[in-house]
């Protein structure tokens, strides 16, 4: 249990990074890469078939927070070391601030086109999570309870968690003609999941603190305080690498689907819809659930409020108030669902403007709405450039940029969703969002793109004026079957 407390404290207090969930710059680049299907299952690159290789074809890292490294770490005078300055961090935090992270690694991907259908096989390792900063709780213990004598202080921003898992699956797309002349491409991806690790607090967990004005007894009241974990012991075992790389090697299993659609309304206008990661994982192996043995703890024996060392008192009591294990009860969690609705319009021969609305629900029950507008330009057959301005519900405006270069069968791409923040000094960066990779694309999908030229017809050079045209008599004779 101490490991869990330490892990939660470290992630909550010291983590200075997390993710912007939208990934809209990459989405606005359309079906450019094999990895695009992770955002919309109907996307398939311009190729007859493709291959993506382990590690080098898809690496996605997203991290985001309200505070940067320089806002909570300070140098130790006279040395080359640094230390945590909790007071400086609290000065830069407000209630509701959080830290989020998300990413994935493409382990393998193969796809092939057959007429108006495509088929793909893929495997990825993915992770996501986040925590709210318990600002009231931290202020109470950092600055002491002297200013809160006789006053109850509540902290409800203590929910959080994280998840890591493998996915392996099959993808399929097909083109359909609807409404007489509209083309609808639909796609789906069926995924088998193997859970690697899970950590989460209970949904409505909260804590209240009260210092008695007469006795200075400190009462800590916990409500619905439970922590669920799975896989953490395996990660700290004798072979953590083997555990991480072992597909289907444990009993934490589940399923998920991705659904996508691309509607060609006319030659210039497209509409898109994607629902990703509809699924679950049943956590059965290496499961540990922790809860407080008593919901209320009273720390007493203080002669003066200045003698109440709250932090030390909690450290001395940690074995008492965390020793109860609720049991190794199996549980089920979602993996975080994302919905994307958008459209693109061709404004020039090689340029498209896109707009997208996103709704993200994380694996630890936090939700967020975002939107973005972007422009993508194709330069010949080799280079594609894209930029997007996006805004998440609880985040400032971000400017992203992306590129893809294709030389022969090789494709190199890179996407950076917060370019302005990344240009700051390293210590001031509080957001990193990047996706890079190298793919092998064979052939191009030219079928249906070239309109056949109409057959040339011989010009009628009859010397007679049109009113003397007697060809209709031949048609009548053919219709009756008579003739000379």
Short mmCIF file of C-alpha atoms in Angstrom, two decimals:
data_model
loop_
_atom_site.label_atom_id
_atom_site.label_comp_id
_atom_site.label_asym_id
_atom_site.label_seq_id
_atom_site.Cartn_x
_atom_site.Cartn_y
_atom_site.Cartn_z
CA UNK A 1 0.00 0.00 0.00
CA UNK A 2 2.88 2.37 0.69
CA UNK A 3 4.00 1.94 -2.92
CA UNK A 4 0.56 3.08 -4.07
CA UNK A 5 0.62 6.13 -1.79
CA UNK A 6 4.09 7.05 -2.98
CA UNK A 7 3.10 6.56 -6.61
CA UNK A 8 -0.05 8.66 -6.26
CA UNK A 9 1.82 11.39 -4.41
CA UNK A 10 4.61 11.49 -6.98
CA UNK A 11 2.23 11.60 -9.94
CA UNK A 12 0.05 14.22 -8.28
CA UNK A 13 2.73 16.50 -6.85
CA UNK A 14 5.65 16.19 -9.22
CA UNK A 15 4.30 15.24 -12.64
CA UNK A 16 4.58 18.27 -14.88
CA UNK A 17 3.24 16.79 -18.06
CA UNK A 18 0.09 15.36 -19.63
CA UNK A 19 -1.76 15.26 -22.90
CA UNK A 20 -4.10 17.32 -25.02
CA UNK A 21 -6.58 14.67 -25.96
CA UNK A 22 -7.75 15.93 -29.31
CA UNK A 23 -4.91 15.06 -31.72
CA UNK A 24 -6.73 17.21 -34.29
CA UNK A 25 -3.68 18.21 -36.33
CA UNK A 26 -3.09 14.56 -37.19
CA UNK A 27 -6.80 13.99 -37.82
CA UNK A 28 -6.99 16.92 -40.26
CA UNK A 29 -4.24 15.32 -42.36
CA UNK A 30 -6.84 12.71 -43.32
CA UNK A 31 -6.08 9.20 -44.55
CA UNK A 32 -2.43 10.03 -45.14
CA UNK A 33 -0.74 7.35 -43.03
CA UNK A 34 -1.59 3.82 -41.83
CA UNK A 35 -1.76 5.21 -38.29
CA UNK A 36 -4.60 7.55 -39.35
CA UNK A 37 -7.02 4.64 -38.93
CA UNK A 38 -6.55 4.94 -35.16
CA UNK A 39 -8.49 8.21 -35.38
CA UNK A 40 -11.00 7.14 -38.03
CA UNK A 41 -11.53 3.48 -38.94
CA UNK A 42 -12.58 4.42 -42.50
CA UNK A 43 -9.16 5.91 -43.30
CA UNK A 44 -6.73 3.96 -45.51
CA UNK A 45 -3.63 5.52 -47.08
CA UNK A 46 -3.09 6.08 -50.80
CA UNK A 47 -1.49 2.68 -51.46
CA UNK A 48 -2.26 -0.78 -52.73
CA UNK A 49 -0.74 -2.18 -49.55
CA UNK A 50 1.42 -0.95 -46.66
CA UNK A 51 3.67 -2.23 -43.89
CA UNK A 52 4.50 -0.54 -40.59
CA UNK A 53 7.41 -1.74 -38.50
CA UNK A 54 7.76 -2.13 -34.71
CA UNK A 55 8.64 1.07 -32.89
CA UNK A 56 9.82 3.18 -35.82
CA UNK A 57 6.48 3.44 -37.64
CA UNK A 58 4.39 5.04 -34.94
CA UNK A 59 5.43 6.75 -31.71
CA UNK A 60 2.89 9.03 -30.08
CA UNK A 61 3.59 10.99 -26.87
CA UNK A 62 1.19 13.48 -25.29
CA UNK A 63 1.68 15.18 -21.94
CA UNK A 64 0.14 18.32 -20.48
CA UNK A 65 -0.18 20.18 -17.17
CA UNK A 66 -0.88 23.61 -15.72
CA UNK A 67 2.60 23.95 -14.26
CA UNK A 68 6.06 23.54 -15.74
CA UNK A 69 9.30 22.16 -14.32
CA UNK A 70 10.56 25.62 -13.39
CA UNK A 71 7.37 26.32 -11.43
CA UNK A 72 7.94 23.61 -8.84
CA UNK A 73 11.69 22.84 -8.94
CA UNK A 74 14.30 25.26 -7.62
CA UNK A 75 18.12 25.03 -7.50
CA UNK A 76 19.85 24.26 -4.22
CA UNK A 77 22.13 27.17 -3.45
CA UNK A 78 25.80 26.36 -3.81
CA UNK A 79 25.24 23.03 -5.55
CA UNK A 80 24.23 21.64 -8.93
CA UNK A 81 21.17 19.94 -7.41
CA UNK A 82 17.52 20.94 -7.46
CA UNK A 83 14.68 20.38 -5.02
CA UNK A 84 10.90 20.47 -4.99
CA UNK A 85 9.40 23.77 -3.87
CA UNK A 86 5.84 22.82 -2.92
CA UNK A 87 4.98 26.42 -2.03
CA UNK A 88 6.06 27.68 -5.43
CA UNK A 89 4.01 24.94 -7.09
CA UNK A 90 0.91 25.81 -5.06
CA UNK A 91 1.24 29.48 -6.04
CA UNK A 92 0.84 28.39 -9.66
CA UNK A 93 -2.08 25.99 -9.14
CA UNK A 94 -5.79 26.51 -8.70
CA UNK A 95 -8.61 24.16 -7.78
CA UNK A 96 -9.54 21.88 -10.67
CA UNK A 97 -6.12 21.88 -12.33
CA UNK A 98 -4.92 18.48 -13.45
CA UNK A 99 -2.18 16.52 -15.14
CA UNK A 100 -2.88 14.16 -18.07
CA UNK A 101 -0.86 11.81 -20.22
CA UNK A 102 -1.53 9.54 -23.18
CA UNK A 103 0.41 7.77 -25.90
CA UNK A 104 0.86 4.71 -28.06
CA UNK A 105 3.52 2.73 -29.86
CA UNK A 106 2.80 1.03 -33.19
CA UNK A 107 4.15 -2.54 -32.95
CA UNK A 108 3.01 -3.82 -36.35
CA UNK A 109 0.61 -2.88 -39.12
CA UNK A 110 -0.20 -4.36 -42.51
CA UNK A 111 -2.94 -3.41 -44.96
CA UNK A 112 -4.03 -4.32 -48.46
CA UNK A 113 -6.57 -2.89 -50.91
CA UNK A 114 -8.91 -5.05 -52.99
CA UNK A 115 -11.20 -3.10 -55.31
CA UNK A 116 -13.47 -0.91 -53.18
CA UNK A 117 -12.52 -2.77 -49.97
CA UNK A 118 -9.46 -2.71 -47.71
CA UNK A 119 -8.21 -5.10 -45.03
CA UNK A 120 -5.64 -4.47 -42.29
CA UNK A 121 -3.93 -6.19 -39.36
CA UNK A 122 -2.40 -4.18 -36.50
CA UNK A 123 -0.91 -4.33 -33.01
CA UNK A 124 -0.25 -1.42 -30.65
CA UNK A 125 0.72 -0.70 -27.07
CA UNK A 126 -1.26 2.16 -25.52
CA UNK A 127 -1.45 4.05 -22.24
CA UNK A 128 -3.40 6.97 -20.79
CA UNK A 129 -4.27 8.54 -17.48
CA UNK A 130 -4.32 11.63 -15.35
CA UNK A 131 -4.84 13.09 -11.92
CA UNK A 132 -6.44 16.18 -10.46
CA UNK A 133 -4.19 18.28 -8.24
CA UNK A 134 -5.71 18.20 -4.71
CA UNK A 135 -4.97 21.88 -4.16
CA UNK A 136 -7.01 22.33 -0.94
CA UNK A 137 -5.47 19.21 0.57
CA UNK A 138 -1.94 20.31 -0.34
CA UNK A 139 -2.46 23.85 0.96
CA UNK A 140 -3.77 22.51 4.25
CA UNK A 141 -0.67 20.44 4.91
CA UNK A 142 1.90 22.71 3.28
CA UNK A 143 0.88 25.89 5.15
CA UNK A 144 -0.42 24.17 8.28
CA UNK A 145 -3.85 24.12 9.85
CA UNK A 146 -3.36 27.23 12.00
CA UNK A 147 -5.48 29.30 9.62
CA UNK A 148 -8.29 26.74 9.62
CA UNK A 149 -9.00 26.29 13.35
CA UNK A 150 -12.67 25.34 13.75
CA UNK A 151 -13.16 25.30 9.98
CA UNK A 152 -13.80 22.17 7.94
CA UNK A 153 -11.75 21.97 4.77
CA UNK A 154 -13.04 19.70 1.99
CA UNK A 155 -11.04 18.19 -0.85
CA UNK A 156 -13.01 16.57 -3.66
CA UNK A 157 -10.43 16.83 -6.44
CA UNK A 158 -8.62 13.57 -5.68
CA UNK A 159 -9.86 11.33 -8.45
CA UNK A 160 -7.47 9.99 -11.03
CA UNK A 161 -5.88 6.92 -12.51
CA UNK A 162 -4.04 5.37 -15.39
CA UNK A 163 -4.22 2.40 -17.73
CA UNK A 164 -1.83 0.55 -20.05
CA UNK A 165 -2.71 -2.26 -22.46
CA UNK A 166 -1.97 -4.05 -25.72
CA UNK A 167 -4.37 -4.19 -28.64
CA UNK A 168 -4.28 -6.48 -31.64
CA UNK A 169 -6.98 -6.48 -34.28
CA UNK A 170 -8.41 -6.47 -37.77
CA UNK A 171 -9.61 -3.51 -39.82
CA UNK A 172 -11.99 -3.32 -42.76
CA UNK A 173 -13.35 -0.55 -45.01
CA UNK A 174 -15.77 -0.54 -47.95
CA UNK A 175 -17.08 2.09 -50.36
CA UNK A 176 -20.83 2.35 -50.84
CA UNK A 177 -22.96 4.49 -53.15
CA UNK A 178 -25.90 6.13 -51.38
CA UNK A 179 -28.47 8.76 -52.34
CA UNK A 180 -27.86 7.94 -56.02
CA UNK A 181 -24.52 9.76 -56.39
CA UNK A 182 -22.91 10.05 -52.93
CA UNK A 183 -19.97 7.87 -51.91
CA UNK A 184 -19.85 6.64 -48.33
CA UNK A 185 -16.78 4.85 -47.04
CA UNK A 186 -17.43 2.94 -43.83
CA UNK A 187 -14.83 1.28 -41.66
CA UNK A 188 -14.50 -0.80 -38.55
CA UNK A 189 -11.70 -2.19 -36.40
CA UNK A 190 -12.23 -5.13 -34.04
CA UNK A 191 -9.64 -5.22 -31.25
CA UNK A 192 -8.58 -7.85 -28.71
CA UNK A 193 -7.13 -6.22 -25.58
CA UNK A 194 -4.62 -7.41 -22.99
CA UNK A 195 -4.41 -5.22 -19.89
CA UNK A 196 -0.93 -4.49 -18.53
CA UNK A 197 -1.61 -2.15 -15.61
CA UNK A 198 -4.42 -0.20 -14.00
CA UNK A 199 -4.62 2.31 -11.15
CA UNK A 200 -7.67 4.36 -10.18
CA UNK A 201 -9.36 6.00 -7.23
CA UNK A 202 -13.05 5.65 -6.56
CA UNK A 203 -15.33 7.98 -8.50
CA UNK A 204 -16.66 10.07 -5.60
CA UNK A 205 -13.64 9.93 -3.31
CA UNK A 206 -13.23 12.94 -1.02
CA UNK A 207 -11.57 13.91 2.25
CA UNK A 208 -12.42 16.54 4.87
CA UNK A 209 -10.12 17.94 7.59
CA UNK A 210 -11.13 19.65 10.84
CA UNK A 211 -9.00 21.00 13.70
CA UNK A 212 -10.87 21.29 17.00
CA UNK A 213 -10.46 24.86 18.41
CA UNK A 214 -10.36 23.59 22.01
CA UNK A 215 -8.28 20.40 21.89
CA UNK A 216 -6.47 20.92 18.56
CA UNK A 217 -7.34 17.34 17.68
CA UNK A 218 -7.19 16.86 13.95
CA UNK A 219 -10.02 14.82 12.46
CA UNK A 220 -9.65 13.45 8.94
CA UNK A 221 -12.82 12.08 7.38
CA UNK A 222 -12.54 9.90 4.27
CA UNK A 223 -15.51 9.25 2.00
CA UNK A 224 -15.60 6.44 -0.54
CA UNK A 225 -11.80 6.25 -0.37
CA UNK A 226 -10.80 3.21 -2.38
CA UNK A 227 -7.95 2.50 -4.76
CA UNK A 228 -8.12 -0.26 -7.40
CA UNK A 229 -4.97 -1.65 -8.97
CA UNK A 230 -3.95 -4.43 -11.34
CA UNK A 231 -0.63 -5.45 -12.83
CA UNK A 232 1.55 -3.24 -10.62
CA UNK A 233 3.27 -6.17 -8.93
CA UNK A 234 4.03 -7.70 -12.33
CA UNK A 235 5.65 -4.46 -13.45
CA UNK A 236 7.89 -4.59 -10.38
CA UNK A 237 8.59 -8.31 -10.74
CA UNK A 238 11.58 -10.25 -12.02
CA UNK A 239 10.78 -9.79 -15.72
CA UNK A 240 8.87 -6.56 -16.33
CA UNK A 241 10.05 -6.32 -19.95
CA UNK A 242 8.77 -9.80 -20.72
CA UNK A 243 5.48 -8.94 -19.06
CA UNK A 244 5.08 -5.76 -21.12
CA UNK A 245 5.97 -7.41 -24.42
CA UNK A 246 3.91 -10.55 -23.85
CA UNK A 247 0.72 -10.38 -25.94
CA UNK A 248 -2.12 -12.31 -24.32
CA UNK A 249 0.22 -13.53 -21.57
CA UNK A 250 -2.11 -12.69 -18.69
CA UNK A 251 -5.78 -12.93 -17.77
CA UNK A 252 -6.55 -9.20 -18.00
CA UNK A 253 -8.47 -9.31 -21.25
CA UNK A 254 -11.12 -7.42 -23.14
CA UNK A 255 -12.46 -6.25 -26.48
CA UNK A 256 -13.08 -2.94 -28.25
CA UNK A 257 -14.23 -1.60 -31.61
CA UNK A 258 -13.57 1.52 -33.66
CA UNK A 259 -16.17 2.82 -36.12
CA UNK A 260 -15.63 5.40 -38.85
CA UNK A 261 -17.30 6.98 -41.86
CA UNK A 262 -16.21 9.30 -44.69
CA UNK A 263 -19.05 10.75 -46.78
CA UNK A 264 -18.19 12.36 -50.14
CA UNK A 265 -20.96 14.92 -50.51
CA UNK A 266 -19.55 16.40 -53.74
CA UNK A 267 -16.18 16.89 -55.42
CA UNK A 268 -15.12 19.41 -52.77
CA UNK A 269 -17.00 18.60 -49.56
CA UNK A 270 -16.47 15.64 -47.20
CA UNK A 271 -18.09 14.80 -43.87
CA UNK A 272 -16.43 12.60 -41.22
CA UNK A 273 -17.59 10.70 -38.16
CA UNK A 274 -15.49 8.49 -35.88
CA UNK A 275 -16.21 6.67 -32.62
CA UNK A 276 -13.06 5.11 -31.20
CA UNK A 277 -12.25 2.71 -28.35
CA UNK A 278 -15.71 1.45 -27.49
CA UNK A 279 -14.73 -1.38 -25.21
CA UNK A 280 -13.61 -2.73 -21.86
CA UNK A 281 -10.99 -4.79 -20.02
CA UNK A 282 -11.78 -7.36 -17.33
CA UNK A 283 -9.03 -7.11 -14.72
CA UNK A 284 -8.50 -10.54 -13.15
CA UNK A 285 -4.76 -11.04 -12.65
CA UNK A 286 -2.61 -9.32 -10.02
CA UNK A 287 -5.63 -7.40 -8.71
CA UNK A 288 -5.42 -5.52 -5.42
CA UNK A 289 -8.14 -3.22 -4.04
CA UNK A 290 -7.32 -0.96 -1.10
CA UNK A 291 -9.73 0.82 1.22
CA UNK A 292 -9.53 2.52 4.60
CA UNK A 293 -10.29 0.33 7.58
CA UNK A 294 -11.99 3.28 9.27
CA UNK A 295 -13.52 6.23 7.48
CA UNK A 296 -12.47 8.65 10.24
CA UNK A 297 -9.05 9.21 11.81
CA UNK A 298 -8.44 11.41 14.85
CA UNK A 299 -4.91 12.62 15.56
CA UNK A 300 -4.65 14.06 19.07
CA UNK A 301 -2.26 14.78 21.91
CA UNK A 302 -1.27 18.30 20.87
CA UNK A 303 -0.89 21.06 23.45
CA UNK A 304 -0.81 23.87 20.90
CA UNK A 305 -1.85 24.21 17.29
CA UNK A 306 1.76 24.97 16.39
CA UNK A 307 2.67 21.50 17.62
CA UNK A 308 0.41 19.87 15.05
CA UNK A 309 2.81 18.53 12.45
CA UNK A 310 0.13 17.20 10.14
CA UNK A 311 2.50 15.73 7.59
CA UNK A 312 4.50 13.82 10.21
CA UNK A 313 1.33 12.65 11.93
CA UNK A 314 0.02 11.17 8.71
CA UNK A 315 3.35 9.51 7.97
CA UNK A 316 3.34 7.94 11.44
CA UNK A 317 -0.22 6.71 10.95
CA UNK A 318 0.09 5.44 7.38
CA UNK A 319 0.31 1.80 8.42
CA UNK A 320 -2.86 2.15 10.45
CA UNK A 321 -5.13 3.91 8.03
CA UNK A 322 -4.08 2.07 4.87
CA UNK A 323 -3.61 -1.47 6.13
CA UNK A 324 -7.04 -2.69 5.14
CA UNK A 325 -7.24 -4.50 1.81
CA UNK A 326 -10.74 -4.75 0.45
CA UNK A 327 -9.80 -7.92 -1.40
CA UNK A 328 -8.66 -9.18 -4.75
CA UNK A 329 -12.01 -8.54 -6.40
CA UNK A 330 -12.11 -8.63 -10.19
CA UNK A 331 -13.38 -5.48 -11.89
CA UNK A 332 -14.08 -4.07 -15.36
CA UNK A 333 -13.07 -0.70 -16.80
CA UNK A 334 -13.47 1.16 -20.06
CA UNK A 335 -10.44 2.29 -22.03
CA UNK A 336 -11.53 5.84 -22.84
CA UNK A 337 -13.87 6.62 -25.75
CA UNK A 338 -13.36 9.38 -28.31
CA UNK A 339 -15.97 10.78 -30.72
CA UNK A 340 -15.00 13.00 -33.67
CA UNK A 341 -17.40 14.84 -35.97
CA UNK A 342 -16.10 17.08 -38.74
CA UNK A 343 -15.92 18.12 -42.37
CA UNK A 344 -13.37 19.25 -44.95
CA UNK A 345 -13.76 21.53 -47.95
CA UNK A 346 -11.39 21.86 -50.90
CA UNK A 347 -10.62 25.57 -51.21
CA UNK A 348 -7.85 25.23 -53.81
CA UNK A 349 -6.78 22.51 -56.18
CA UNK A 350 -4.30 21.18 -53.59
CA UNK A 351 -5.63 22.67 -50.33
CA UNK A 352 -8.37 21.67 -47.88
CA UNK A 353 -9.85 23.43 -44.86
CA UNK A 354 -11.07 21.14 -42.06
CA UNK A 355 -13.13 21.64 -38.93
CA UNK A 356 -13.69 19.05 -36.19
CA UNK A 357 -15.56 18.78 -32.90
CA UNK A 358 -14.25 16.17 -30.45
CA UNK A 359 -15.61 14.59 -27.30
CA UNK A 360 -13.17 12.62 -25.16
CA UNK A 361 -14.02 10.45 -22.18
CA UNK A 362 -10.98 9.07 -20.39
CA UNK A 363 -10.56 5.69 -18.75
CA UNK A 364 -10.79 7.39 -15.34
CA UNK A 365 -14.21 8.95 -16.07
CA UNK A 366 -13.11 12.48 -16.93
CA UNK A 367 -14.65 14.03 -20.07
CA UNK A 368 -13.71 16.98 -22.25
CA UNK A 369 -14.96 18.73 -25.39
CA UNK A 370 -12.61 20.26 -27.95
CA UNK A 371 -12.69 21.74 -31.43
CA UNK A 372 -10.22 22.76 -34.11
CA UNK A 373 -9.86 24.32 -37.56
CA UNK A 374 -7.02 23.37 -39.86
CA UNK A 375 -5.57 23.70 -43.34
CA UNK A 376 -3.76 20.93 -45.28
CA UNK A 377 -1.83 21.51 -48.52
CA UNK A 378 -0.41 18.90 -50.89
CA UNK A 379 2.76 19.79 -52.80
CA UNK A 380 3.05 17.35 -55.69
CA UNK A 381 3.09 13.67 -54.74
CA UNK A 382 5.95 13.93 -52.26
CA UNK A 383 5.09 16.48 -49.56
CA UNK A 384 2.01 17.31 -47.48
CA UNK A 385 1.92 20.13 -44.94
CA UNK A 386 -0.80 20.81 -42.37
CA UNK A 387 -1.58 23.20 -39.52
CA UNK A 388 -4.42 23.33 -37.00
CA UNK A 389 -5.62 25.77 -34.35
CA UNK A 390 -7.40 23.86 -31.56
CA UNK A 391 -9.01 24.53 -28.20
CA UNK A 392 -9.84 21.98 -25.52
CA UNK A 393 -12.48 22.69 -22.91
CA UNK A 394 -10.02 23.24 -20.07
CA UNK A 395 -6.89 24.15 -22.03
CA UNK A 396 -5.64 27.28 -23.81
CA UNK A 397 -5.58 27.66 -27.60
CA UNK A 398 -2.91 25.57 -29.31
CA UNK A 399 -1.31 25.76 -32.74
CA UNK A 400 -0.20 22.46 -34.27
CA UNK A 401 1.78 21.56 -37.36
CA UNK A 402 2.40 18.38 -39.32
CA UNK A 403 4.15 17.05 -42.41
CA UNK A 404 4.44 13.87 -44.44
CA UNK A 405 7.11 13.13 -47.03
CA UNK A 406 6.77 10.23 -49.44
CA UNK A 407 9.72 9.24 -51.61
CA UNK A 408 9.02 6.09 -53.56
CA UNK A 409 7.68 3.55 -51.08
CA UNK A 410 9.04 5.31 -47.98
CA UNK A 411 6.86 7.68 -45.99
CA UNK A 412 8.15 9.84 -43.13
CA UNK A 413 5.68 11.88 -41.07
CA UNK A 414 5.66 14.04 -38.00
CA UNK A 415 2.94 15.93 -36.12
CA UNK A 416 3.36 18.44 -33.27
CA UNK A 417 0.16 19.65 -31.64
CA UNK A 418 1.55 22.47 -29.51
CA UNK A 419 4.26 24.16 -31.56
CA UNK A 420 4.28 27.46 -29.66
CA UNK A 421 4.72 25.82 -26.27
CA UNK A 422 7.46 23.54 -27.60
CA UNK A 423 9.42 26.59 -28.75
CA UNK A 424 9.86 27.81 -25.16
CA UNK A 425 12.81 27.04 -22.93
CA UNK A 426 12.87 23.42 -21.82
CA UNK A 427 12.18 24.24 -18.17
CA UNK A 428 9.10 26.31 -19.05
CA UNK A 429 7.43 23.67 -21.23
CA UNK A 430 4.24 22.28 -19.72
CA UNK A 431 2.94 20.45 -22.78
CA UNK A 432 4.48 18.00 -25.23
CA UNK A 433 2.42 16.51 -28.06
CA UNK A 434 4.25 14.69 -30.83
CA UNK A 435 3.67 11.83 -33.27
CA UNK A 436 6.38 10.55 -35.64
CA UNK A 437 6.93 7.47 -37.78
CA UNK A 438 8.25 5.81 -40.91
CA UNK A 439 6.04 3.59 -43.11
CA UNK A 440 6.38 1.54 -46.27
CA UNK A 441 3.61 2.28 -48.83
CA UNK A 442 3.50 0.23 -52.03
CA UNK A 443 1.65 1.55 -55.11
CA UNK A 444 -1.02 4.19 -55.34
CA UNK A 445 -4.77 3.96 -55.58
CA UNK A 446 -5.30 5.48 -59.04
CA UNK A 447 -8.41 3.48 -59.89
CA UNK A 448 -11.50 5.61 -60.14
CA UNK A 449 -9.53 8.85 -60.06
CA UNK A 450 -9.14 9.19 -63.82
CA UNK A 451 -12.25 9.80 -65.78
CA UNK A 452 -12.32 7.89 -69.09
CA UNK A 453 -12.17 10.07 -72.16
CA UNK A 454 -15.32 9.95 -74.32
CA UNK A 455 -14.96 7.94 -77.53
CA UNK A 456 -14.56 10.04 -80.66
CA UNK A 457 -17.50 9.86 -83.05
CA UNK A 458 -17.26 10.33 -86.78
CA UNK A 459 -18.78 13.57 -87.99
CA UNK A 460 -21.81 13.19 -90.29
CA UNK A 461 -20.79 14.66 -93.68
CA UNK A 462 -24.12 14.14 -95.49
CA UNK A 463 -24.63 16.64 -98.39
CA UNK A 464 -28.38 16.85 -97.69
CA UNK A 465 -29.90 19.39 -95.29
CA UNK A 466 -31.29 18.04 -92.00
CA UNK A 467 -34.92 18.07 -93.21
CA UNK A 468 -34.03 15.45 -95.83
CA UNK A 469 -32.64 13.04 -93.26
CA UNK A 470 -34.33 9.65 -93.94
CA UNK A 471 -32.55 7.59 -91.29
CA UNK A 472 -35.76 7.38 -89.27
CA UNK A 473 -37.29 5.27 -92.05
CA UNK A 474 -34.54 2.68 -91.55
CA UNK A 475 -35.30 2.64 -87.81
CA UNK A 476 -39.00 2.05 -88.53
CA UNK A 477 -38.20 -0.77 -90.96
CA UNK A 478 -35.95 -2.41 -88.35
CA UNK A 479 -38.70 -2.08 -85.76
CA UNK A 480 -41.28 -3.93 -87.98
CA UNK A 481 -38.85 -6.45 -89.30
CA UNK A 482 -39.76 -5.57 -92.90
CA UNK A 483 -37.51 -4.38 -95.68
CA UNK A 484 -36.91 -4.43 -99.37
#
